[in-house]
Amino acid sequence: MLLTMTTTHRPATDLGHLLHKHPDRAQSFTTSSGVAHVFYPKTTHEECTVALLLEVDPVALVRGPGSTLTQYVNDRPYAAGSLLTVALGSVFRTAMNGRSDSYPELAATPIPLVVRIPALPHRLADRLFTPLGWTVEITEHGDSRYGDVTLTGTVKLSDALRHLYVLLPVLDGGKHYWVAADEVDKLLKAGDGWLARHPDKELITTRYLARKRPLVLSALERLAEVDEVEPEELDNALAEPKISLAAQRKEAVVEALKQARARRVLDLGCGGGALLRVLADDPEFTEVHGVDVSAKALQEAARKLRLDRMSDRARERITVRQSALTYADPQLAGYDAAVLMEVVEHVDPSRLPALEHSVFVVARPATVLVTTPNVEYNPLFETLPEGQLRHSDHRFEWTRAEFQEWAGGVAARRGYTVRYVPIGPEDAERGAPTQMAVFSSGAEN
């Protein structure tokens, strides 16, 4: 099986430094999945291509320890999947970890890359790679499930390798070896920084872990705890499950809505519907309206809410609609409360005045709840690198003083009062991981 990677970053031959493989030499490595050959078909100042060719012995593959294969004639030696993942992790381990002693700045810089995989199960390729910033081109091989797949994007080399490491076996849908508990650690390490926010994280986790439910539940729970991402419904049989920050945040929001006696609620920036599901299940909320700029997120919300299966009466309570929060939308006026849960940090600071106008002037509900990360708390997350925001798509993260300065200014300008509620375990010096502002206009129902 073959994989090539090309860059036009100049000088393009710097690719050899990042991969720790010299462009002038062909090298071979014995891995647990076969013999991996690394060579460079093209090395110029303008363009450099590295190739990874994996030779697999089909007989040894079937007879090897832990193998789940029973037939000597199969597609494993030819189609990219878990075998190629093993070779990638073995041959390019240092590059995958993002380490380059000679070119540290380049290793941390997105560069133009084109990845080609001539034989890959392609059904989910576009769905899985596109959210990560790749453009996907597929040339199908007849009526088979395999295609010649080309990925084009500007990403860090380490991120590209980690995307491939996780998604190749996911696309294949099967592994050649026994999947044990250590695969959860491998998945979370390779998926650090991107898997938690991927719209198909549940699908990726399930397929990567060979649909072994205890492992899948463990991985999703850890994603929820560490990366603050809502997991799929966890098995009730889990022993004493830890309450995630995401769950604590929803509880705090619902409690604040009930204290305000809100019945008709806007969920602004509802995403995939994590809060919508909670509000929809509570009869105290007679009308729930979810809004998001992403059509794909709204489709996911509708799926999770099972809108197509609801009774007409239940369906009348729930609405999801596409709209941008930085544009005035008169249809959002007249509600008792609006919630912006982990939304403001995704907005460019220059657009915050527009969001303020659309929410506090045009929509103007009696109560507005805004939650956002407390950046002071970040050093207490053991898996979060120093100086890094909790998610790469955050435009900023505020300290408690910065959040209160913004919220206090909004309240003064727009005729609201505001109070602040910490969410999650509080540290004596750094406060709580999430901070919430509760705005009240004095006109609650």
Tab-separated table of C-alpha atoms in Angstrom:
chain	number	residue	atom	x	y	z
A	1	MET	CA	0.000	0.000	0.000
A	2	LEU	CA	1.180	3.510	-0.803
A	3	LEU	CA	0.823	7.002	0.621
A	4	THR	CA	2.491	10.141	-0.711
A	5	MET	CA	2.731	13.605	0.805
A	6	THR	CA	3.728	16.703	-1.154
A	7	THR	CA	4.482	20.264	-0.075
A	8	THR	CA	5.182	23.447	-2.012
A	9	HIS	CA	6.413	25.312	1.062
A	10	ARG	CA	9.766	26.834	0.137
A	11	PRO	CA	12.325	25.473	0.446
A	12	ALA	CA	10.205	22.371	-0.057
A	13	THR	CA	13.068	20.047	0.896
A	14	ASP	CA	12.557	21.202	4.503
A	15	LEU	CA	9.970	18.411	4.526
A	16	GLY	CA	12.868	16.011	5.083
A	17	HIS	CA	13.880	17.891	8.235
A	18	LEU	CA	10.330	17.780	9.604
A	19	LEU	CA	10.007	14.050	8.902
A	20	HIS	CA	13.545	13.258	10.097
A	21	LYS	CA	14.106	11.321	6.858
A	22	HIS	CA	16.807	12.522	4.448
A	23	PRO	CA	15.506	13.272	0.919
A	24	ASP	CA	18.661	11.883	-0.717
A	25	ARG	CA	18.320	8.412	0.774
A	26	ALA	CA	15.798	5.608	0.422
A	27	GLN	CA	15.292	3.937	3.784
A	28	SER	CA	13.546	0.737	4.901
A	29	PHE	CA	12.113	-0.036	8.330
A	30	THR	CA	10.797	-3.268	9.754
A	31	THR	CA	7.518	-2.616	11.529
A	32	SER	CA	4.955	-4.895	13.116
A	33	SER	CA	2.775	-4.450	10.023
A	34	GLY	CA	5.467	-5.143	7.414
A	35	VAL	CA	8.481	-3.520	5.787
A	36	ALA	CA	8.019	0.218	5.302
A	37	HIS	CA	10.044	1.986	2.610
A	38	VAL	CA	10.479	5.766	2.707
A	39	PHE	CA	11.763	7.592	-0.370
A	40	TYR	CA	11.359	10.914	-2.163
A	41	PRO	CA	10.116	10.745	-5.795
A	42	LYS	CA	10.597	14.511	-6.172
A	43	THR	CA	12.927	16.923	-4.349
A	44	THR	CA	13.199	20.472	-5.640
A	45	HIS	CA	13.230	23.883	-4.012
A	46	GLU	CA	9.652	24.438	-5.223
A	47	GLU	CA	8.110	21.014	-4.549
A	48	CYS	CA	8.985	17.964	-2.485
A	49	THR	CA	7.169	14.621	-2.296
A	50	VAL	CA	7.758	11.844	0.233
A	51	ALA	CA	6.374	8.346	-0.293
A	52	LEU	CA	5.634	5.634	2.252
A	53	LEU	CA	5.350	2.186	0.684
A	54	LEU	CA	4.334	-0.663	2.949
A	55	GLU	CA	5.003	-4.275	1.971
A	56	VAL	CA	2.887	-6.801	3.844
A	57	ASP	CA	3.288	-10.573	3.899
A	58	PRO	CA	-0.324	-11.865	3.721
A	59	VAL	CA	0.620	-15.273	5.115
A	60	ALA	CA	2.446	-13.812	8.112
A	61	LEU	CA	-0.451	-11.435	8.601
A	62	VAL	CA	-2.964	-14.262	9.001
A	63	ARG	CA	-0.670	-16.352	11.200
A	64	GLY	CA	0.560	-13.475	13.354
A	65	PRO	CA	-0.338	-13.201	17.044
A	66	GLY	CA	-3.635	-11.451	17.698
A	67	SER	CA	-4.693	-11.516	14.067
A	68	THR	CA	-8.424	-11.528	13.347
A	69	LEU	CA	-7.963	-12.562	9.712
A	70	THR	CA	-8.743	-16.088	8.509
A	71	GLN	CA	-8.100	-15.914	4.746
A	72	TYR	CA	-4.736	-15.554	3.059
A	73	VAL	CA	-6.303	-13.730	0.110
A	74	ASN	CA	-7.643	-10.422	1.394
A	75	ASP	CA	-7.332	-6.681	0.845
A	76	ARG	CA	-5.100	-5.931	3.854
A	77	PRO	CA	-1.778	-5.753	1.971
A	78	TYR	CA	-3.168	-3.263	-0.551
A	79	ALA	CA	-5.852	-1.011	0.939
A	80	ALA	CA	-4.835	1.754	3.344
A	81	GLY	CA	-6.104	1.109	6.853
A	82	SER	CA	-4.821	0.082	10.253
A	83	LEU	CA	-1.679	-1.540	8.826
A	84	LEU	CA	-0.618	1.743	7.247
A	85	THR	CA	-1.493	3.532	10.482
A	86	VAL	CA	0.944	1.283	12.371
A	87	ALA	CA	3.661	2.080	9.839
A	88	LEU	CA	2.958	5.820	10.028
A	89	GLY	CA	3.200	5.790	13.801
A	90	SER	CA	6.416	3.793	13.723
A	91	VAL	CA	8.298	5.541	10.921
A	92	PHE	CA	7.152	9.140	11.504
A	93	ARG	CA	6.638	9.076	15.278
A	94	THR	CA	8.809	12.114	16.041
A	95	ALA	CA	7.155	14.182	13.308
A	96	MET	CA	3.711	13.073	14.499
A	97	ASN	CA	4.557	14.399	17.953
A	98	GLY	CA	5.389	17.773	16.367
A	99	ARG	CA	9.024	17.737	17.440
A	100	SER	CA	11.810	19.214	15.353
A	101	ASP	CA	14.955	20.355	17.143
A	102	SER	CA	16.393	22.010	14.031
A	103	TYR	CA	13.149	23.567	12.692
A	104	PRO	CA	10.825	24.061	15.694
A	105	GLU	CA	9.030	27.098	14.239
A	106	LEU	CA	8.322	25.318	10.951
A	107	ALA	CA	7.017	22.263	12.809
A	108	ALA	CA	4.481	24.542	14.525
A	109	THR	CA	3.464	26.276	11.279
A	110	PRO	CA	0.694	25.167	8.890
A	111	ILE	CA	2.179	24.416	5.468
A	112	PRO	CA	0.540	23.503	2.133
A	113	LEU	CA	0.204	19.719	1.862
A	114	VAL	CA	-1.242	17.298	-0.662
A	115	VAL	CA	-1.737	13.736	0.562
A	116	ARG	CA	-2.556	11.003	-1.930
A	117	ILE	CA	-3.708	7.496	-1.031
A	118	PRO	CA	-4.302	5.422	-4.201
A	119	ALA	CA	-6.339	2.669	-2.536
A	120	LEU	CA	-8.588	3.720	0.335
A	121	PRO	CA	-12.185	2.867	1.329
A	122	HIS	CA	-13.643	6.252	0.470
A	123	ARG	CA	-17.312	6.286	1.516
A	124	LEU	CA	-16.742	8.504	4.554
A	125	ALA	CA	-13.605	10.324	3.379
A	126	ASP	CA	-15.225	13.656	2.560
A	127	ARG	CA	-17.370	13.582	5.698
A	128	LEU	CA	-14.423	12.922	8.015
A	129	PHE	CA	-11.610	15.002	6.502
A	130	THR	CA	-13.497	18.129	5.384
A	131	PRO	CA	-14.258	19.411	8.936
A	132	LEU	CA	-10.501	19.298	9.592
A	133	GLY	CA	-9.767	21.769	6.804
A	134	TRP	CA	-8.978	19.321	3.987
A	135	THR	CA	-10.340	19.455	0.462
A	136	VAL	CA	-11.119	15.898	-0.633
A	137	GLU	CA	-10.971	14.581	-4.201
A	138	ILE	CA	-11.945	10.979	-4.971
A	139	THR	CA	-11.505	8.908	-8.108
A	140	GLU	CA	-13.515	5.729	-7.678
A	141	HIS	CA	-12.099	2.332	-8.681
A	142	GLY	CA	-15.080	0.926	-10.565
A	143	ASP	CA	-17.879	-0.372	-8.379
A	144	SER	CA	-15.609	-1.251	-5.455
A	145	ARG	CA	-15.542	0.536	-2.126
A	146	TYR	CA	-12.001	1.722	-2.849
A	147	GLY	CA	-10.922	4.966	-4.449
A	148	ASP	CA	-7.882	7.071	-5.203
A	149	VAL	CA	-8.179	9.795	-2.549
A	150	THR	CA	-6.335	13.132	-2.579
A	151	LEU	CA	-6.386	15.483	0.412
A	152	THR	CA	-5.339	19.104	-0.025
A	153	GLY	CA	-4.934	21.556	2.831
A	154	THR	CA	-2.728	23.942	4.770
A	155	VAL	CA	-2.074	22.282	8.115
A	156	LYS	CA	0.773	21.508	10.475
A	157	LEU	CA	2.592	18.355	9.419
A	158	SER	CA	2.057	16.778	12.850
A	159	ASP	CA	-1.689	17.417	12.595
A	160	ALA	CA	-1.807	15.889	9.107
A	161	LEU	CA	-0.066	12.737	10.329
A	162	ARG	CA	-2.372	12.464	13.347
A	163	HIS	CA	-5.469	12.918	11.175
A	164	LEU	CA	-4.275	10.069	8.969
A	165	TYR	CA	-3.299	7.920	11.964
A	166	VAL	CA	-6.839	8.020	13.335
A	167	LEU	CA	-8.996	8.250	10.223
A	168	LEU	CA	-7.401	5.620	7.971
A	169	PRO	CA	-8.590	2.697	10.134
A	170	VAL	CA	-11.904	4.513	10.705
A	171	LEU	CA	-12.492	4.674	6.956
A	172	ASP	CA	-11.505	1.036	6.609
A	173	GLY	CA	-13.914	0.020	9.352
A	174	GLY	CA	-11.766	-2.841	10.642
A	175	LYS	CA	-8.454	-3.595	12.285
A	176	HIS	CA	-6.046	-6.427	11.683
A	177	TYR	CA	-5.226	-6.841	15.370
A	178	TRP	CA	-7.034	-7.254	18.670
A	179	VAL	CA	-8.317	-3.940	20.045
A	180	ALA	CA	-7.547	-3.578	23.753
A	181	ALA	CA	-7.832	-0.814	26.349
A	182	ASP	CA	-4.553	0.820	25.305
A	183	GLU	CA	-6.191	1.777	22.004
A	184	VAL	CA	-8.231	4.382	23.907
A	185	ASP	CA	-5.016	6.118	24.992
A	186	LYS	CA	-3.659	5.994	21.434
A	187	LEU	CA	-6.868	7.500	20.063
A	188	LEU	CA	-7.012	10.341	22.575
A	189	LYS	CA	-3.319	11.160	22.140
A	190	ALA	CA	-3.553	11.262	18.338
A	191	GLY	CA	-6.896	13.068	18.495
A	192	ASP	CA	-5.749	15.715	20.965
A	193	GLY	CA	-6.794	19.166	19.799
A	194	TRP	CA	-9.215	18.091	17.052
A	195	LEU	CA	-11.211	14.946	17.816
A	196	ALA	CA	-13.306	16.496	20.594
A	197	ARG	CA	-14.691	19.185	18.296
A	198	HIS	CA	-15.156	16.975	15.234
A	199	PRO	CA	-18.874	16.762	14.332
A	200	ASP	CA	-18.522	12.983	13.871
A	201	LYS	CA	-16.453	12.263	16.970
A	202	GLU	CA	-18.843	9.519	18.096
A	203	LEU	CA	-18.616	7.766	14.728
A	204	ILE	CA	-14.809	8.086	14.678
A	205	THR	CA	-14.475	6.786	18.225
A	206	THR	CA	-16.829	3.876	17.609
A	207	ARG	CA	-15.149	2.699	14.410
A	208	TYR	CA	-11.591	3.268	15.643
A	209	LEU	CA	-12.292	1.135	18.718
A	210	ALA	CA	-13.898	-1.630	16.650
A	211	ARG	CA	-17.350	-0.922	18.148
A	212	LYS	CA	-16.304	-2.269	21.564
A	213	ARG	CA	-18.836	-0.473	23.685
A	214	PRO	CA	-16.916	-0.342	27.007
A	215	LEU	CA	-13.896	1.182	25.240
A	216	VAL	CA	-16.060	3.611	23.267
A	217	LEU	CA	-17.843	4.776	26.419
A	218	SER	CA	-14.524	5.227	28.200
A	219	ALA	CA	-13.114	7.316	25.341
A	220	LEU	CA	-16.209	9.518	25.050
A	221	GLU	CA	-16.343	10.079	28.784
A	222	ARG	CA	-12.695	11.155	28.830
A	223	LEU	CA	-13.300	13.493	25.905
A	224	ALA	CA	-16.200	15.048	27.806
A	225	GLU	CA	-14.161	15.510	30.999
A	226	VAL	CA	-10.946	16.793	29.477
A	227	ASP	CA	-12.077	18.568	26.328
A	228	GLU	CA	-15.474	19.790	27.547
A	229	VAL	CA	-17.327	18.067	24.709
A	230	GLU	CA	-20.749	16.555	25.156
A	231	PRO	CA	-20.563	12.763	24.642
A	232	GLU	CA	-23.331	10.562	23.346
A	233	GLU	CA	-25.577	9.144	26.045
A	234	LEU	CA	-23.347	7.112	28.315
A	235	ASP	CA	-24.259	3.691	29.572
A	236	ASN	CA	-26.118	3.991	32.871
A	237	ALA	CA	-24.190	0.960	34.081
A	238	LEU	CA	-20.946	2.950	34.274
A	239	ALA	CA	-19.825	2.820	37.889
A	240	GLU	CA	-20.068	6.225	39.577
A	241	PRO	CA	-19.528	8.289	36.435
A	242	LYS	CA	-17.783	11.589	37.012
A	243	ILE	CA	-20.016	14.592	36.305
A	244	SER	CA	-18.407	16.406	33.381
A	245	LEU	CA	-17.993	20.150	33.238
A	246	ALA	CA	-20.326	20.140	30.232
A	247	ALA	CA	-23.070	18.549	32.379
A	248	GLN	CA	-22.471	20.980	35.254
A	249	ARG	CA	-22.722	23.881	32.829
A	250	LYS	CA	-26.093	22.713	31.491
A	251	GLU	CA	-27.395	22.216	35.020
A	252	ALA	CA	-26.367	25.762	35.972
A	253	VAL	CA	-28.034	27.211	32.876
A	254	VAL	CA	-31.296	25.353	33.446
A	255	GLU	CA	-31.325	26.380	37.108
A	256	ALA	CA	-30.835	30.050	36.167
A	257	LEU	CA	-33.644	29.832	33.598
A	258	LYS	CA	-35.997	28.409	36.187
A	259	GLN	CA	-35.046	31.091	38.727
A	260	ALA	CA	-35.976	33.668	36.082
A	261	ARG	CA	-39.289	31.824	35.480
A	262	ALA	CA	-38.492	31.680	31.770
A	263	ARG	CA	-40.907	29.632	29.677
A	264	ARG	CA	-39.989	30.613	26.112
A	265	VAL	CA	-36.248	30.207	25.558
A	266	LEU	CA	-33.752	30.946	22.778
A	267	ASP	CA	-30.639	28.772	22.545
A	268	LEU	CA	-28.346	31.028	20.492
A	269	GLY	CA	-25.423	29.189	18.934
A	270	CYS	CA	-27.082	25.872	19.781
A	271	GLY	CA	-24.569	23.769	17.817
A	272	GLY	CA	-25.411	20.086	17.833
A	273	GLY	CA	-28.234	20.504	20.347
A	274	ALA	CA	-26.635	19.559	23.695
A	275	LEU	CA	-28.690	22.120	25.641
A	276	LEU	CA	-31.712	21.841	23.358
A	277	ARG	CA	-32.150	18.201	24.371
A	278	VAL	CA	-32.262	19.139	28.047
A	279	LEU	CA	-34.734	21.980	27.507
A	280	ALA	CA	-36.935	19.859	25.237
A	281	ASP	CA	-37.238	17.189	27.928
A	282	ASP	CA	-38.414	19.682	30.576
A	283	PRO	CA	-42.137	20.589	30.307
A	284	GLU	CA	-41.548	23.871	32.175
A	285	PHE	CA	-40.151	25.272	28.944
A	286	THR	CA	-43.149	25.688	26.678
A	287	GLU	CA	-41.231	26.922	23.625
A	288	VAL	CA	-37.583	26.278	22.741
A	289	HIS	CA	-35.948	27.889	19.720
A	290	GLY	CA	-32.445	26.796	18.657
A	291	VAL	CA	-30.389	29.048	16.368
A	292	ASP	CA	-27.011	28.416	14.756
A	293	VAL	CA	-25.102	29.669	11.736
A	294	SER	CA	-24.073	26.121	10.746
A	295	ALA	CA	-26.598	24.129	8.718
A	296	LYS	CA	-24.676	20.946	9.494
A	297	ALA	CA	-24.870	21.599	13.236
A	298	LEU	CA	-28.619	22.139	12.963
A	299	GLN	CA	-29.006	18.853	11.103
A	300	GLU	CA	-27.146	17.138	13.946
A	301	ALA	CA	-29.365	18.886	16.499
A	302	ALA	CA	-32.495	17.744	14.671
A	303	ARG	CA	-31.157	14.189	14.605
A	304	LYS	CA	-30.376	14.159	18.324
A	305	LEU	CA	-33.755	15.675	19.145
A	306	ARG	CA	-35.457	13.118	16.862
A	307	LEU	CA	-37.631	15.888	15.455
A	308	ASP	CA	-38.870	13.621	12.678
A	309	ARG	CA	-40.271	11.186	15.254
A	310	MET	CA	-41.914	13.675	17.607
A	311	SER	CA	-45.655	13.981	17.912
A	312	ASP	CA	-47.181	17.106	16.366
A	313	ARG	CA	-47.845	18.506	19.825
A	314	ALA	CA	-44.262	17.975	20.991
A	315	ARG	CA	-42.896	19.262	17.690
A	316	GLU	CA	-44.743	22.570	18.168
A	317	ARG	CA	-42.538	23.307	21.215
A	318	ILE	CA	-39.206	22.915	19.387
A	319	THR	CA	-37.809	24.979	16.517
A	320	VAL	CA	-34.329	25.012	14.990
A	321	ARG	CA	-33.361	27.667	12.492
A	322	GLN	CA	-30.260	28.981	10.736
A	323	SER	CA	-29.211	32.531	11.573
A	324	ALA	CA	-26.044	34.455	12.413
A	325	LEU	CA	-25.859	35.998	15.877
A	326	THR	CA	-23.953	39.029	14.599
A	327	TYR	CA	-26.871	40.106	12.378
A	328	ALA	CA	-30.109	41.635	13.612
A	329	ASP	CA	-32.945	39.110	13.383
A	330	PRO	CA	-36.377	40.493	14.419
A	331	GLN	CA	-37.785	36.950	14.537
A	332	LEU	CA	-35.791	36.393	17.736
A	333	ALA	CA	-37.701	39.097	19.626
A	334	GLY	CA	-40.314	38.343	22.282
A	335	TYR	CA	-38.722	35.456	24.190
A	336	ASP	CA	-38.387	35.252	27.957
A	337	ALA	CA	-34.720	34.274	27.918
A	338	ALA	CA	-31.755	33.704	25.636
A	339	VAL	CA	-28.772	31.454	26.302
A	340	LEU	CA	-25.330	31.854	24.734
A	341	MET	CA	-23.560	28.786	26.137
A	342	GLU	CA	-19.864	28.731	25.147
A	343	VAL	CA	-20.555	30.973	22.160
A	344	VAL	CA	-18.947	34.409	22.597
A	345	GLU	CA	-15.392	33.030	22.528
A	346	HIS	CA	-16.031	31.802	18.963
A	347	VAL	CA	-16.798	35.354	17.765
A	348	ASP	CA	-14.068	37.697	16.533
A	349	PRO	CA	-13.673	40.515	19.096
A	350	SER	CA	-14.427	43.088	16.388
A	351	ARG	CA	-17.871	41.454	15.921
A	352	LEU	CA	-18.868	41.486	19.599
A	353	PRO	CA	-20.642	44.888	19.308
A	354	ALA	CA	-22.793	43.435	16.509
A	355	LEU	CA	-23.640	40.416	18.675
A	356	GLU	CA	-24.473	42.770	21.550
A	357	HIS	CA	-26.868	44.734	19.334
A	358	SER	CA	-28.624	41.662	17.904
A	359	VAL	CA	-29.117	40.017	21.322
A	360	PHE	CA	-29.603	42.896	23.769
A	361	VAL	CA	-31.336	45.415	21.464
A	362	VAL	CA	-33.155	43.519	18.699
A	363	ALA	CA	-34.059	40.257	20.507
A	364	ARG	CA	-34.002	41.869	23.974
A	365	PRO	CA	-35.268	38.998	26.160
A	366	ALA	CA	-35.866	39.667	29.835
A	367	THR	CA	-33.003	37.324	30.785
A	368	VAL	CA	-29.741	36.591	28.965
A	369	LEU	CA	-27.308	33.893	30.105
A	370	VAL	CA	-23.740	33.918	28.785
A	371	THR	CA	-21.209	31.223	29.699
A	372	THR	CA	-17.572	31.224	28.607
A	373	PRO	CA	-14.270	29.634	29.691
A	374	ASN	CA	-12.221	31.246	32.442
A	375	VAL	CA	-8.732	31.363	30.942
A	376	GLU	CA	-7.165	31.700	34.411
A	377	TYR	CA	-8.212	28.111	35.117
A	378	ASN	CA	-6.497	26.626	32.039
A	379	PRO	CA	-3.167	25.738	33.738
A	380	LEU	CA	-5.086	23.339	36.004
A	381	PHE	CA	-6.021	21.141	33.012
A	382	GLU	CA	-3.156	18.628	32.974
A	383	THR	CA	-3.558	17.733	29.293
A	384	LEU	CA	-3.779	21.330	28.016
A	385	PRO	CA	-0.403	22.625	26.756
A	386	GLU	CA	0.798	25.826	28.411
A	387	GLY	CA	-0.491	28.941	26.685
A	388	GLN	CA	-2.986	27.039	24.505
A	389	LEU	CA	-6.685	27.872	24.456
A	390	ARG	CA	-9.175	25.100	25.201
A	391	HIS	CA	-10.133	24.786	21.530
A	392	SER	CA	-8.276	25.928	18.452
A	393	ASP	CA	-11.356	27.696	17.046
A	394	HIS	CA	-11.662	29.994	20.084
A	395	ARG	CA	-10.894	33.579	19.072
A	396	PHE	CA	-10.080	34.471	22.676
A	397	GLU	CA	-10.656	33.376	26.270
A	398	TRP	CA	-11.306	35.926	29.010
A	399	THR	CA	-10.054	36.234	32.567
A	400	ARG	CA	-12.741	36.832	35.165
A	401	ALA	CA	-11.922	40.561	35.220
A	402	GLU	CA	-12.092	40.800	31.410
A	403	PHE	CA	-15.417	38.964	31.283
A	404	GLN	CA	-16.901	41.174	33.979
A	405	GLU	CA	-15.636	44.302	32.232
A	406	TRP	CA	-17.357	43.237	28.990
A	407	ALA	CA	-20.577	42.058	30.668
A	408	GLY	CA	-20.757	45.118	32.919
A	409	GLY	CA	-20.379	47.390	29.909
A	410	VAL	CA	-23.145	45.584	28.034
A	411	ALA	CA	-25.470	45.796	31.046
A	412	ALA	CA	-24.848	49.526	31.503
A	413	ARG	CA	-25.336	50.323	27.823
A	414	ARG	CA	-28.446	48.197	27.327
A	415	GLY	CA	-30.398	48.724	30.560
A	416	TYR	CA	-29.724	45.363	32.261
A	417	THR	CA	-28.352	44.349	35.612
A	418	VAL	CA	-25.811	41.514	35.732
A	419	ARG	CA	-24.567	38.999	38.266
A	420	TYR	CA	-21.868	36.342	37.911
A	421	VAL	CA	-22.046	32.618	38.666
A	422	PRO	CA	-19.015	30.285	38.789
A	423	ILE	CA	-19.521	26.824	37.248
A	424	GLY	CA	-17.406	23.782	38.085
A	425	PRO	CA	-14.864	23.122	40.844
A	426	GLU	CA	-13.463	26.396	42.184
A	427	ASP	CA	-9.781	27.002	42.817
A	428	ALA	CA	-8.905	29.492	45.548
A	429	GLU	CA	-6.699	31.566	43.243
A	430	ARG	CA	-7.932	30.809	39.721
A	431	GLY	CA	-11.678	30.549	40.234
A	432	ALA	CA	-13.961	28.101	38.393
A	433	PRO	CA	-13.348	26.662	34.898
A	434	THR	CA	-16.524	28.238	33.478
A	435	GLN	CA	-17.962	31.677	34.238
A	436	MET	CA	-21.577	32.695	33.670
A	437	ALA	CA	-23.149	36.145	33.462
A	438	VAL	CA	-26.866	36.403	34.221
A	439	PHE	CA	-28.350	39.567	32.674
A	440	SER	CA	-31.783	40.765	33.830
A	441	SER	CA	-33.817	43.604	32.381
A	442	GLY	CA	-36.277	43.760	35.265
A	443	ALA	CA	-39.125	42.610	33.016
A	444	GLU	CA	-39.104	38.864	33.793
A	445	ASN	CA	-42.387	37.028	33.501
